[in-house]
Coordinates of C-alpha atoms in Angstrom, one line a residue:
Chain A
M1 CA 0.2 18.9 -2.6
S2 CA -2.5 21.4 -3.4
T3 CA 0.1 24.0 -4.3
Q4 CA 1.6 21.9 -7.0
N5 CA 1.8 23.4 -10.4
R6 CA -0.6 21.5 -12.7
T7 CA -0.4 23.6 -15.8
S8 CA 1.4 20.8 -17.7
T9 CA -1.8 18.8 -17.6
E10 CA -3.7 21.3 -19.7
D11 CA -3.0 19.8 -23.1
E12 CA -4.0 16.4 -21.8
Y13 CA -7.3 17.8 -20.7
D14 CA -8.0 19.5 -23.9
I15 CA -7.4 16.3 -25.9
L16 CA -9.6 14.4 -23.5
S17 CA -12.4 16.9 -23.5
Q18 CA -12.4 17.2 -27.3
H19 CA -12.4 13.5 -27.6
Y20 CA -15.1 12.9 -25.0
G21 CA -16.9 16.2 -24.9
G22 CA -20.4 16.3 -26.5
R23 CA -23.5 14.3 -26.1
S24 CA -24.4 11.2 -24.2
R25 CA -21.7 12.2 -21.7
L26 CA -22.4 9.3 -19.3
R27 CA -21.5 6.6 -21.8
Q28 CA -18.4 8.5 -22.9
T29 CA -17.4 9.1 -19.3
L30 CA -17.6 5.4 -18.7
A31 CA -15.6 4.7 -21.8
A32 CA -13.0 7.2 -20.6
Q33 CA -12.8 5.3 -17.3
R34 CA -12.1 2.1 -19.0
E35 CA -9.3 3.8 -21.0
I36 CA -7.8 5.1 -17.8
F37 CA -7.5 1.6 -16.2
R38 CA -6.2 -0.1 -19.3
G39 CA -2.7 -1.5 -18.6
E40 CA -2.7 -0.3 -15.0
R41 CA -2.0 -3.4 -13.0
L42 CA -2.3 -1.9 -9.5
G43 CA -5.4 0.0 -10.5
Q44 CA -7.0 -3.2 -11.7
I45 CA -6.1 -5.0 -8.5
G46 CA -7.8 -2.1 -6.7
L47 CA -10.9 -2.5 -8.7
L48 CA -11.0 -6.3 -8.2
L49 CA -10.6 -5.9 -4.4
L50 CA -13.4 -3.3 -4.3
A51 CA -15.6 -5.6 -6.4
I52 CA -15.1 -8.4 -3.9
F53 CA -16.0 -6.0 -1.0
L54 CA -19.1 -4.9 -2.9
F55 CA -20.1 -8.5 -3.5
V56 CA -19.6 -9.4 0.2
G57 CA -21.5 -6.3 1.2
L58 CA -24.5 -7.0 -1.0
F59 CA -24.8 -10.7 -0.1
A60 CA -23.4 -10.6 3.5
P61 CA -26.5 -12.1 5.2
L62 CA -26.4 -15.0 2.7
L63 CA -22.6 -15.5 3.0
A64 CA -22.4 -15.3 6.8
P65 CA -22.6 -18.7 8.4
Y66 CA -24.2 -17.4 11.6
D67 CA -26.2 -14.5 12.9
A68 CA -23.6 -11.9 13.7
Q69 CA -25.2 -10.9 16.9
E70 CA -26.2 -14.3 18.2
K71 CA -24.6 -15.7 21.3
L72 CA -23.6 -19.2 20.2
R73 CA -23.8 -22.1 22.6
T74 CA -22.3 -25.6 22.6
D75 CA -24.6 -28.6 22.7
D76 CA -24.7 -28.6 26.4
G77 CA -25.7 -25.0 26.6
E78 CA -22.3 -23.3 27.4
I79 CA -21.6 -20.0 25.6
K80 CA -18.7 -20.5 23.2
R81 CA -16.4 -17.9 24.7
M82 CA -13.3 -16.8 22.6
E83 CA -12.9 -20.1 20.8
A84 CA -9.9 -20.3 18.5
P85 CA -10.6 -20.8 14.8
S86 CA -11.9 -24.2 13.9
T87 CA -13.8 -25.7 11.0
E88 CA -17.0 -24.8 12.7
H89 CA -15.9 -21.2 13.2
L90 CA -13.4 -20.3 10.6
L91 CA -12.3 -17.1 12.5
G92 CA -13.2 -18.2 16.0
T93 CA -15.7 -16.5 18.4
T94 CA -15.8 -13.4 20.5
R95 CA -16.0 -13.2 24.3
L96 CA -19.8 -13.2 24.1
G97 CA -19.8 -16.3 21.8
R98 CA -20.4 -14.5 18.5
D99 CA -19.0 -15.7 15.3
V100 CA -16.1 -13.5 14.1
L101 CA -16.3 -14.4 10.4
S102 CA -20.0 -13.5 10.3
Q103 CA -19.3 -10.1 12.0
V104 CA -16.6 -9.3 9.6
L105 CA -18.8 -10.1 6.6
I106 CA -21.7 -8.1 8.0
G107 CA -19.4 -5.2 9.0
T108 CA -18.5 -4.8 5.3
R109 CA -21.9 -3.1 4.8
I110 CA -21.3 -0.3 7.3
A111 CA -17.8 0.4 5.8
L112 CA -19.2 0.5 2.3
I113 CA -22.1 2.8 3.3
V114 CA -19.9 5.2 5.2
G115 CA -17.3 5.1 2.5
S116 CA -19.6 5.8 -0.4
L117 CA -22.0 8.2 1.3
G118 CA -19.3 10.1 3.2
A119 CA -17.1 10.4 0.1
F120 CA -20.1 11.4 -2.1
M121 CA -21.1 14.1 0.3
S122 CA -17.6 15.5 0.8
V123 CA -16.8 15.5 -2.9
F124 CA -20.2 17.0 -3.8
I125 CA -19.7 19.9 -1.4
G126 CA -16.0 20.2 -2.2
T127 CA -16.4 20.1 -6.0
N128 CA -19.2 22.7 -6.0
M129 CA -17.2 25.0 -3.6
G130 CA -14.2 24.7 -5.8
L131 CA -16.1 25.2 -9.1
I132 CA -17.9 28.3 -7.8
S133 CA -14.9 29.8 -6.1
G134 CA -12.6 29.3 -9.0
Y135 CA -15.0 30.4 -11.7
F136 CA -16.5 33.5 -10.2
G137 CA -13.4 34.8 -8.4
G138 CA -13.6 38.1 -6.6
W139 CA -15.4 38.3 -3.3
T140 CA -17.2 34.9 -3.8
D141 CA -13.8 33.3 -4.0
D142 CA -12.6 35.2 -1.0
I143 CA -15.5 34.2 1.2
L144 CA -15.4 30.5 0.1
M145 CA -11.7 30.2 0.5
R146 CA -11.6 31.8 3.9
L147 CA -14.3 29.3 4.9
T148 CA -12.1 26.5 3.6
D149 CA -9.2 27.9 5.7
I150 CA -11.4 27.9 8.8
I151 CA -12.3 24.3 8.2
Y152 CA -8.6 23.5 7.8
G153 CA -8.2 24.8 11.3
V154 CA -10.6 22.3 12.8
P155 CA -8.9 19.1 14.2
F156 CA -10.7 16.4 12.2
L157 CA -11.2 13.4 14.6
P158 CA -11.9 15.5 17.7
F159 CA -14.5 17.5 15.8
V160 CA -16.2 14.3 14.5
I161 CA -16.3 12.9 18.1
V162 CA -17.8 16.0 19.7
L163 CA -20.4 16.4 16.9
V164 CA -21.4 12.7 17.2
V165 CA -21.7 13.0 21.0
I166 CA -23.8 16.1 20.7
L167 CA -26.0 15.0 17.8
G168 CA -26.3 11.4 19.0
P169 CA -24.5 8.2 18.0
S170 CA -26.2 7.2 14.7
L171 CA -24.5 6.2 11.5
L172 CA -25.9 9.2 9.6
N173 CA -24.5 11.6 12.1
V174 CA -21.1 10.0 11.8
I175 CA -21.2 10.3 8.0
L176 CA -22.5 13.9 8.3
A177 CA -19.7 14.9 10.7
I178 CA -17.1 13.3 8.4
A179 CA -18.4 15.1 5.3
L180 CA -18.6 18.5 7.1
V181 CA -14.8 18.5 7.4
Q182 CA -13.6 16.4 4.6
W183 CA -14.8 18.6 1.7
R184 CA -12.0 21.0 2.4
S185 CA -9.3 19.2 0.4
T186 CA -11.4 18.6 -2.7
A187 CA -12.5 22.3 -2.7
R188 CA -8.9 23.6 -2.7
V189 CA -7.7 21.3 -5.4
I190 CA -10.7 21.7 -7.7
R191 CA -10.5 25.5 -7.4
S192 CA -6.9 25.7 -8.5
Q193 CA -7.7 23.4 -11.5
V194 CA -10.7 25.6 -12.4
L195 CA -8.5 28.7 -12.3
T196 CA -6.4 27.3 -15.2
I197 CA -9.2 25.8 -17.2
K198 CA -11.4 28.9 -17.3
E199 CA -8.7 30.8 -19.2
R200 CA -8.9 28.5 -22.1
P201 CA -10.2 29.6 -25.5
Y202 CA -13.1 27.2 -25.8
I203 CA -14.5 28.3 -22.4
E204 CA -14.5 31.9 -23.7
A205 CA -16.1 30.7 -26.9
A206 CA -18.8 29.0 -25.0
R207 CA -19.4 32.2 -23.1
A208 CA -19.4 34.3 -26.2
A209 CA -21.9 31.9 -27.8
G210 CA -24.3 33.0 -25.0
G211 CA -23.9 30.1 -22.6
S212 CA -25.0 31.0 -19.1
D213 CA -22.6 30.7 -16.2
V214 CA -24.3 27.6 -14.8
R215 CA -24.2 26.0 -18.2
V216 CA -20.5 26.8 -18.8
L217 CA -19.6 25.7 -15.3
Y218 CA -21.3 22.4 -15.3
T219 CA -21.1 21.3 -19.0
H220 CA -17.8 22.7 -20.0
I221 CA -15.6 23.0 -16.9
L222 CA -16.9 20.2 -14.7
P223 CA -16.1 17.4 -17.3
N224 CA -12.5 18.7 -17.3
V225 CA -12.0 18.4 -13.6
L226 CA -13.7 15.0 -13.4
P227 CA -10.5 12.9 -13.1
L228 CA -9.5 15.1 -10.1
V229 CA -13.0 14.7 -8.7
F230 CA -12.7 10.9 -9.0
L231 CA -9.2 11.0 -7.4
Y232 CA -10.4 12.9 -4.4
G233 CA -13.6 10.8 -4.3
A234 CA -11.4 7.7 -4.0
F235 CA -9.2 9.2 -1.3
S236 CA -12.3 10.4 0.5
V237 CA -13.7 6.9 0.6
G238 CA -10.5 5.8 2.3
W239 CA -10.5 8.6 4.8
A240 CA -14.2 8.2 5.6
V241 CA -13.8 4.4 6.2
I242 CA -10.8 5.0 8.6
A243 CA -12.7 7.9 10.3
E244 CA -15.8 5.8 11.0
A245 CA -13.7 2.9 12.2
S246 CA -11.8 5.3 14.6
V247 CA -15.1 6.8 16.0
S248 CA -16.5 3.3 16.5
F249 CA -13.2 2.1 18.1
L250 CA -13.5 4.9 20.6
G251 CA -17.0 3.7 21.4
F252 CA -18.9 6.6 19.9
G253 CA -20.3 4.8 16.9
D254 CA -23.8 3.6 16.2
P255 CA -24.5 1.2 19.1
L256 CA -26.9 -1.0 17.1
S257 CA -24.8 -1.9 14.1
V258 CA -21.9 -4.3 13.6
S259 CA -18.9 -2.5 12.2
W260 CA -15.2 -3.4 12.0
G261 CA -14.2 -0.5 14.2
K262 CA -16.8 -1.6 16.8
M263 CA -15.5 -5.2 16.7
L264 CA -12.0 -3.8 17.6
F265 CA -13.5 -1.6 20.3
T266 CA -15.2 -4.7 21.8
A267 CA -12.0 -6.8 21.5
Y268 CA -9.9 -4.0 23.1
T269 CA -12.2 -3.3 26.0
A270 CA -12.7 -7.0 26.7
N271 CA -8.9 -7.2 27.1
A272 CA -8.9 -9.9 24.4
I273 CA -5.9 -8.6 22.4
R274 CA -3.6 -10.6 24.7
T275 CA -4.9 -13.9 23.3
A276 CA -7.6 -13.6 20.7
W277 CA -5.6 -12.7 17.6
W278 CA -8.4 -14.1 15.4
W279 CA -10.7 -11.5 16.8
V280 CA -8.3 -8.6 16.3
I281 CA -6.6 -9.3 12.9
P282 CA -9.6 -9.9 10.5
P283 CA -11.5 -6.6 11.1
G284 CA -8.3 -4.5 11.0
L285 CA -7.1 -6.3 7.8
S286 CA -10.5 -5.7 6.2
I287 CA -10.2 -2.0 6.9
N288 CA -6.7 -2.1 5.5
L289 CA -7.6 -3.9 2.3
L290 CA -10.7 -1.8 1.6
V291 CA -8.7 1.4 2.0
I292 CA -5.8 0.1 -0.1
S293 CA -8.2 -0.8 -2.9
V294 CA -9.6 2.7 -3.1
F295 CA -6.1 4.2 -2.8
L296 CA -4.9 2.0 -5.7
I297 CA -7.9 3.2 -7.8
G298 CA -7.2 6.8 -6.8
R299 CA -3.5 6.4 -7.8
T300 CA -4.6 5.5 -11.3
Y301 CA -6.6 8.6 -11.6
E302 CA -3.7 10.6 -10.2
K303 CA -1.7 9.5 -13.2
V304 CA -4.3 10.9 -15.5
S305 CA -4.6 14.2 -13.8
N306 CA -0.8 14.5 -13.3
P307 CA 1.0 13.0 -16.3
E308 CA 4.4 13.9 -14.9
L309 CA 4.0 11.0 -12.6
R310 CA 3.3 8.7 -15.5
E311 CA 6.4 9.7 -17.4
R312 CA 8.6 8.9 -14.4
E313 CA 7.4 5.4 -13.7
Chain B
M1 CA 3.2 41.2 -3.5
G2 CA 6.1 41.5 -1.2
M3 CA 7.0 39.2 1.6
K4 CA 6.1 41.8 4.2
E5 CA 2.7 42.4 2.8
F6 CA 2.1 38.6 2.5
V7 CA 3.0 38.1 6.2
V8 CA 0.7 41.0 7.3
R9 CA -2.2 39.6 5.3
R10 CA -1.6 36.1 6.5
I11 CA -1.6 37.4 10.1
G12 CA -4.9 39.1 9.5
Q13 CA -6.2 35.8 8.1
L14 CA -4.9 34.0 11.1
A15 CA -6.9 36.3 13.4
V16 CA -10.1 35.7 11.4
T17 CA -9.6 31.9 11.4
Y18 CA -8.9 31.9 15.1
W19 CA -12.0 33.9 15.8
A20 CA -14.1 31.6 13.7
F21 CA -12.7 28.6 15.4
L22 CA -13.6 30.0 18.8
T23 CA -17.1 30.7 17.6
I24 CA -17.5 27.1 16.3
L25 CA -16.3 25.8 19.6
F26 CA -18.8 28.0 21.5
L27 CA -21.7 27.0 19.2
L28 CA -20.7 23.3 19.4
F29 CA -20.9 23.2 23.2
R30 CA -23.9 25.6 23.7
I31 CA -26.3 25.3 20.9
V32 CA -27.1 21.7 21.5
P33 CA -30.4 19.8 21.6
G34 CA -31.8 19.9 25.1
D35 CA -30.6 22.1 28.0
P36 CA -27.1 23.4 27.5
T37 CA -26.6 23.9 31.2
T38 CA -26.5 20.2 31.7
M39 CA -23.3 20.2 29.8
F40 CA -21.6 22.7 32.2
V41 CA -23.2 22.0 35.5
A42 CA -22.3 18.8 37.4
Q43 CA -25.2 16.5 37.9
G44 CA -26.5 15.5 41.3
L45 CA -26.4 19.1 42.8
S46 CA -29.3 20.3 44.9
G47 CA -31.6 23.0 43.4
E48 CA -29.9 25.8 45.3
A49 CA -26.3 24.7 44.6
R50 CA -27.2 24.2 41.0
K51 CA -28.6 27.7 40.6
E52 CA -25.5 29.2 42.2
V53 CA -23.2 27.3 39.8
I54 CA -25.3 28.4 36.8
E55 CA -25.1 32.1 38.0
N56 CA -21.3 31.8 38.6
L57 CA -20.8 30.4 35.1
G58 CA -23.0 33.1 33.7
L59 CA -25.3 30.5 32.1
N60 CA -28.4 32.5 33.0
E61 CA -27.2 35.4 30.8
P62 CA -28.4 36.0 27.3
L63 CA -26.4 34.1 24.7
H64 CA -24.5 37.0 23.2
I65 CA -23.3 38.1 26.6
Q66 CA -22.2 34.5 27.3
Y67 CA -20.4 34.6 24.0
V68 CA -18.3 37.7 24.7
D69 CA -17.6 36.5 28.2
Y70 CA -16.5 33.1 26.8
I71 CA -14.1 34.6 24.4
F72 CA -12.4 36.6 27.1
Q73 CA -12.2 33.7 29.5
V74 CA -10.7 31.3 26.9
L75 CA -8.2 33.9 25.8
Q76 CA -7.1 34.2 29.4
G77 CA -6.7 30.4 29.6
N78 CA -9.7 30.1 32.0
F79 CA -11.7 27.0 31.1
G80 CA -13.6 26.5 34.3
T81 CA -13.6 23.6 36.7
S82 CA -13.5 19.9 35.8
F83 CA -16.6 18.0 37.0
Q84 CA -14.6 14.8 37.2
Y85 CA -11.5 16.1 39.1
R86 CA -13.1 19.1 40.9
E87 CA -10.0 21.1 39.9
P88 CA -9.4 24.0 37.5
V89 CA -9.2 22.6 34.0
A90 CA -6.1 24.6 33.0
G91 CA -3.9 22.8 35.6
I92 CA -5.1 19.4 34.5
I93 CA -4.7 20.0 30.8
V94 CA -1.2 21.6 30.7
T95 CA 0.7 18.4 31.7
K96 CA -1.4 16.4 29.2
F97 CA -0.7 19.0 26.5
W98 CA 3.1 18.5 26.8
N99 CA 2.7 14.7 26.9
T100 CA 0.9 14.9 23.6
I101 CA 3.4 17.3 22.1
F102 CA 6.4 15.2 23.0
L103 CA 4.8 12.0 21.7
M104 CA 3.9 13.8 18.5
L105 CA 7.4 15.2 18.0
G106 CA 9.0 11.8 18.5
A107 CA 6.6 10.2 16.0
I108 CA 7.2 12.8 13.4
T109 CA 10.9 12.8 13.8
L110 CA 10.9 9.0 13.3
A111 CA 8.5 9.3 10.4
Y112 CA 10.9 11.8 8.7
M113 CA 13.9 9.7 9.3
I114 CA 12.2 6.7 7.7
G115 CA 10.7 9.0 5.0
I116 CA 14.0 10.6 3.9
L117 CA 15.9 7.3 3.7
G118 CA 13.1 5.4 2.3
G119 CA 12.0 8.0 -0.2
A120 CA 15.6 8.3 -1.5
L121 CA 15.9 4.6 -1.9
L122 CA 12.6 4.3 -3.7
A123 CA 13.8 7.0 -6.2
W124 CA 17.1 5.2 -6.6
W125 CA 15.3 1.9 -7.2
R126 CA 13.0 3.3 -9.7
G127 CA 11.6 0.8 -12.2
T128 CA 12.7 -2.2 -10.1
D129 CA 10.7 -4.8 -8.2
R130 CA 12.1 -3.3 -5.0
E131 CA 10.4 0.0 -5.8
I132 CA 7.0 -1.7 -6.2
V133 CA 7.4 -3.5 -2.9
G134 CA 8.5 -0.3 -1.2
L135 CA 5.5 1.6 -2.6
L136 CA 3.1 -1.1 -1.6
A137 CA 4.6 -1.1 2.0
T138 CA 4.1 2.7 2.1
L139 CA 0.5 2.2 1.0
V140 CA -0.2 -0.5 3.5
A141 CA 1.2 1.7 6.3
R142 CA -1.0 4.6 5.2
S143 CA -4.1 2.4 5.0
S144 CA -3.9 0.9 8.5
P145 CA -5.9 2.8 11.1
T146 CA -3.4 3.9 13.8
F147 CA -5.4 2.2 16.6
W148 CA -5.1 -1.2 14.8
T149 CA -1.4 -0.8 14.1
G150 CA -1.0 0.0 17.8
I151 CA -2.9 -3.0 18.9
V152 CA -0.9 -5.3 16.5
L153 CA 2.4 -3.8 17.8
I154 CA 1.2 -4.5 21.4
M155 CA 0.3 -8.0 20.5
V156 CA 3.8 -8.6 19.0
F157 CA 6.1 -6.6 21.2
V158 CA 4.3 -6.6 24.5
F159 CA 2.5 -9.9 24.9
W160 CA 4.6 -12.1 22.6
L161 CA 8.1 -10.8 22.8
K162 CA 7.6 -8.9 26.1
W163 CA 10.1 -6.1 25.1
F164 CA 8.0 -3.1 26.0
P165 CA 5.3 -2.1 28.5
A166 CA 1.7 -2.1 27.3
G167 CA 1.0 1.5 28.0
G168 CA 1.4 4.5 30.2
I169 CA 4.1 7.1 30.3
R170 CA 6.3 5.9 33.2
S171 CA 6.8 2.9 35.4
V172 CA 5.0 2.6 38.6
G173 CA 7.1 4.3 41.3
A174 CA 9.4 6.1 38.8
D175 CA 10.1 9.6 40.0
Y176 CA 11.3 12.6 38.1
N177 CA 12.4 16.1 39.0
G178 CA 11.1 18.8 36.7
F179 CA 10.1 19.1 33.1
V180 CA 13.4 18.1 31.4
D181 CA 14.0 15.1 33.6
K182 CA 10.6 13.8 32.7
F183 CA 11.1 13.6 29.0
V184 CA 14.8 12.8 29.0
S185 CA 15.0 9.5 30.7
V186 CA 15.4 5.8 29.8
D187 CA 12.1 5.1 31.4
F188 CA 10.3 7.6 29.2
L189 CA 12.0 6.2 26.1
Y190 CA 11.0 2.7 27.1
H191 CA 7.3 3.8 27.3
V192 CA 7.3 6.1 24.3
A193 CA 8.9 3.6 21.9
L194 CA 5.8 1.8 20.7
P195 CA 3.3 4.7 20.5
M196 CA 6.0 6.7 18.7
L197 CA 6.5 3.8 16.2
T198 CA 2.7 3.5 15.7
G199 CA 2.5 7.2 14.8
A200 CA 5.6 7.1 12.6
I201 CA 4.2 4.2 10.6
Y202 CA 1.1 6.2 9.8
Y203 CA 2.8 9.6 9.1
M204 CA 5.7 8.3 7.1
A205 CA 3.8 7.9 3.8
T206 CA 3.7 11.7 3.1
P207 CA 7.4 12.4 3.6
T208 CA 8.4 9.2 1.8
L209 CA 6.3 9.8 -1.3
L210 CA 7.3 13.5 -1.5
M211 CA 10.9 12.7 -1.0
R212 CA 10.8 10.2 -3.7
N213 CA 9.2 12.6 -6.2
T214 CA 11.7 15.3 -5.5
M215 CA 14.6 12.9 -5.7
L216 CA 13.4 11.7 -9.1
E217 CA 13.5 15.3 -10.3
I218 CA 16.9 16.0 -8.8
L219 CA 18.4 12.7 -10.1
N220 CA 17.6 13.9 -13.7
E221 CA 19.5 17.1 -13.3
D222 CA 22.8 17.7 -14.9
F223 CA 24.9 18.1 -11.8
I224 CA 24.1 14.5 -10.8
K225 CA 25.1 13.3 -14.2
M226 CA 28.4 15.2 -13.7
K227 CA 29.0 13.5 -10.4
K228 CA 28.4 10.1 -12.1
A229 CA 30.8 11.0 -14.8
E230 CA 33.3 12.0 -12.1
G231 CA 33.1 8.3 -11.0
L232 CA 31.8 8.9 -7.5
S233 CA 30.2 5.9 -5.9
Q234 CA 26.4 5.4 -6.0
Y235 CA 25.9 6.0 -2.3
T236 CA 28.0 9.1 -2.3
I237 CA 26.0 10.6 -5.0
L238 CA 22.7 9.5 -3.5
Y239 CA 23.2 10.6 0.1
K240 CA 25.8 13.4 -0.3
H241 CA 24.4 15.2 -3.3
A242 CA 20.9 14.1 -4.3
V243 CA 19.4 13.8 -0.8
R244 CA 20.8 17.1 0.4
N245 CA 19.1 18.9 -2.5
S246 CA 15.8 17.1 -2.1
L247 CA 15.1 18.0 1.5
L248 CA 13.5 21.4 1.0
P249 CA 10.0 20.4 0.0
I250 CA 9.6 17.9 2.8
V251 CA 10.9 20.3 5.4
T252 CA 8.3 22.9 4.3
I253 CA 5.5 20.4 5.0
I254 CA 6.6 19.4 8.5
A255 CA 4.1 21.9 10.0
L256 CA 1.2 20.5 7.9
V257 CA 2.1 16.9 8.8
A258 CA 2.2 17.9 12.5
G259 CA -1.1 19.7 12.2
K260 CA -2.8 16.6 10.9
A261 CA -1.2 14.5 13.5
I262 CA -2.3 16.4 16.5
G263 CA -6.0 15.4 16.3
G264 CA -5.5 11.9 14.9
Q265 CA -3.0 11.1 17.7
L266 CA -5.8 10.7 20.2
L267 CA -6.3 7.1 18.9
I268 CA -2.7 6.2 19.8
E269 CA -3.1 7.8 23.2
V270 CA -6.2 5.7 23.9
V271 CA -4.6 2.5 22.8
F272 CA -1.4 3.0 24.8
N273 CA -3.0 4.7 27.8
W274 CA -0.9 7.7 27.1
P275 CA -1.9 10.6 29.4
G276 CA -2.3 13.1 26.7
M277 CA -4.8 15.7 25.6
G278 CA -6.5 13.5 23.1
R279 CA -7.2 10.7 25.6
A280 CA -8.3 13.3 28.1
M281 CA -10.8 14.6 25.6
V282 CA -12.2 11.1 24.9
T283 CA -12.5 10.3 28.6
A284 CA -14.0 13.7 29.3
V285 CA -16.6 13.3 26.7
S286 CA -17.5 9.9 28.0
Y287 CA -17.9 11.3 31.6
N288 CA -19.8 14.4 30.4
D289 CA -16.9 16.5 31.7
Y290 CA -17.4 19.2 29.1
P291 CA -15.1 21.9 30.5
V292 CA -12.1 19.5 30.0
A293 CA -13.4 18.3 26.6
M294 CA -13.7 21.9 25.4
A295 CA -10.3 22.9 26.7
A296 CA -8.6 19.9 25.0
F297 CA -10.5 20.7 21.7
F298 CA -9.5 24.3 22.0
L299 CA -5.8 23.5 22.5
M300 CA -5.7 21.0 19.6
G301 CA -7.4 23.5 17.3
S302 CA -5.0 26.2 18.3
V303 CA -2.0 24.0 17.6
V304 CA -3.5 23.1 14.2
I305 CA -4.2 26.7 13.2
L306 CA -0.8 27.9 14.4
L307 CA 1.0 25.1 12.5
N308 CA -1.0 25.9 9.3
F309 CA 0.2 29.5 9.7
A310 CA 3.8 28.4 10.2
A311 CA 3.5 26.1 7.2
D312 CA 2.4 29.0 4.9
L313 CA 5.2 31.2 6.2
L314 CA 7.8 28.5 5.7
Y315 CA 6.6 27.9 2.2
A316 CA 6.7 31.6 1.4
H317 CA 10.2 31.9 2.9
F318 CA 11.6 29.1 0.9
D319 CA 9.7 29.7 -2.3
P320 CA 9.4 33.4 -2.9
R321 CA 7.2 32.8 -6.0
V322 CA 4.4 31.9 -3.6
T323 CA 2.0 34.9 -3.3
Y324 CA -1.2 35.5 -1.5
E325 CA -3.1 33.6 -4.2

């Protein structure tokens, strides 16, 4: 909940920032990430799952036994319509004789692209909104927060559908539509965190030493909200993947690419859910596992940014 | 800041948000690539008829006049005529609006029932294997896209077990008299069961996890230890004392959960052929029936904005420390 009181995390942050603050931030940030996942069983499972998806996404064309879009035929020229799983087709075929396993493997790419790009864009916008709003306060804060309220009034999925229909059904438009709404939750959370951080002595010290606003904001405040940024980044990946699958399931996705949502759209409109479980279960399960993996990773970051949770478990 | 001032400012904010939403809606459907009139004038009309329709709709006016006109029309509930049904949009959409609302209320009620019981149990089972299984189950439910959950439920309960109908809101030939009769009947329950369950599975994570967190706090408090010392049974303590005191936070977020549900529910409506607003919007967009699409979008946004408003007031009412910040 964005309204949750997070002041108890302050000490934690101070220690972290003293420990890791300073030069060669990237290396230290990475070291900090490793620290966060140490001893976190579920978080590690999440990382492992995500690594598998990344591997599949990178090497999908090599791993896929068939061309995902090819209409496969038997030796005597018949199209292999909705064949149940066999050694030849491990997950069976679709109504147009396409190999389900190959489609699932190739579909990983779209999910990963949408997840990473969509999450990056939402978190990029949201983090900057939150930083600027919380740091400067006053009318800047008022305007940015009213804008956030307005976006909170927009129903997410209907908005994405309308925008994609108007702009045209391409993958980039789907991602853009998702990011245009999704930044709102990151913005609110980052802002409330910035409000507590900016009161701390070392921030005042940095300002007194002549640091410009931009410098203070991005080298002293940003590193302190990073765990929260990663947490919302992980959630955003999950939300974006589900949103893209939903849009594709409704038939508004990119018509040229193979995605999990579109596979389910084809299966549903072909009335195949009555019989062809092998066509329905794998893409849905893939969405499920990918989203679970990022939620597990996010949960690990949540424990860092909210130590109360850690004490309880 | 007093409660009164808070409410007044929040109402002002509501007006601004609502105006902005109406403007976004206007821009979305007018400032589009190509000729916006194609979005509002049915295709296949002769040149003369087309011109007449454009003039009737005021689409030949300058944009700012169209804008003012649009605001007044929408606020009066006038959304024009559907291309697909050749009827006023308002009449078509009202029935669908209530179909959507009742499905949503059912799903959220069920999600809350599962959430309160499940969250309490998870807190009680803290540190055990059962807790981990329960948490993972919540996570799995939250990570499944609703349309897929719906399809899997149809595969199991409709095609395999044959317990429920595959979709729709009532059996062919079923008749009803009036509003209440329509939503309070065995036939309606029979049809609403699966879509309601689908929604509940997706929405239950939020109340479950919040309930669990609050319960963990409450269970640590002294009065619970007192009850334990009094020798009351586990379940009496859990359900009679701890649960009752943990309900407040999850009650205050009902409006937020509902606000998120209203837009996402269109997937469930499509999968189960539920004649609601969301499905109407999807069909309308596919048939280029923009007046219907716009009205559905308008109603969904209005519900979200009003629910966000209600959520803030509820929060302020129950937790007076909340101020305008």
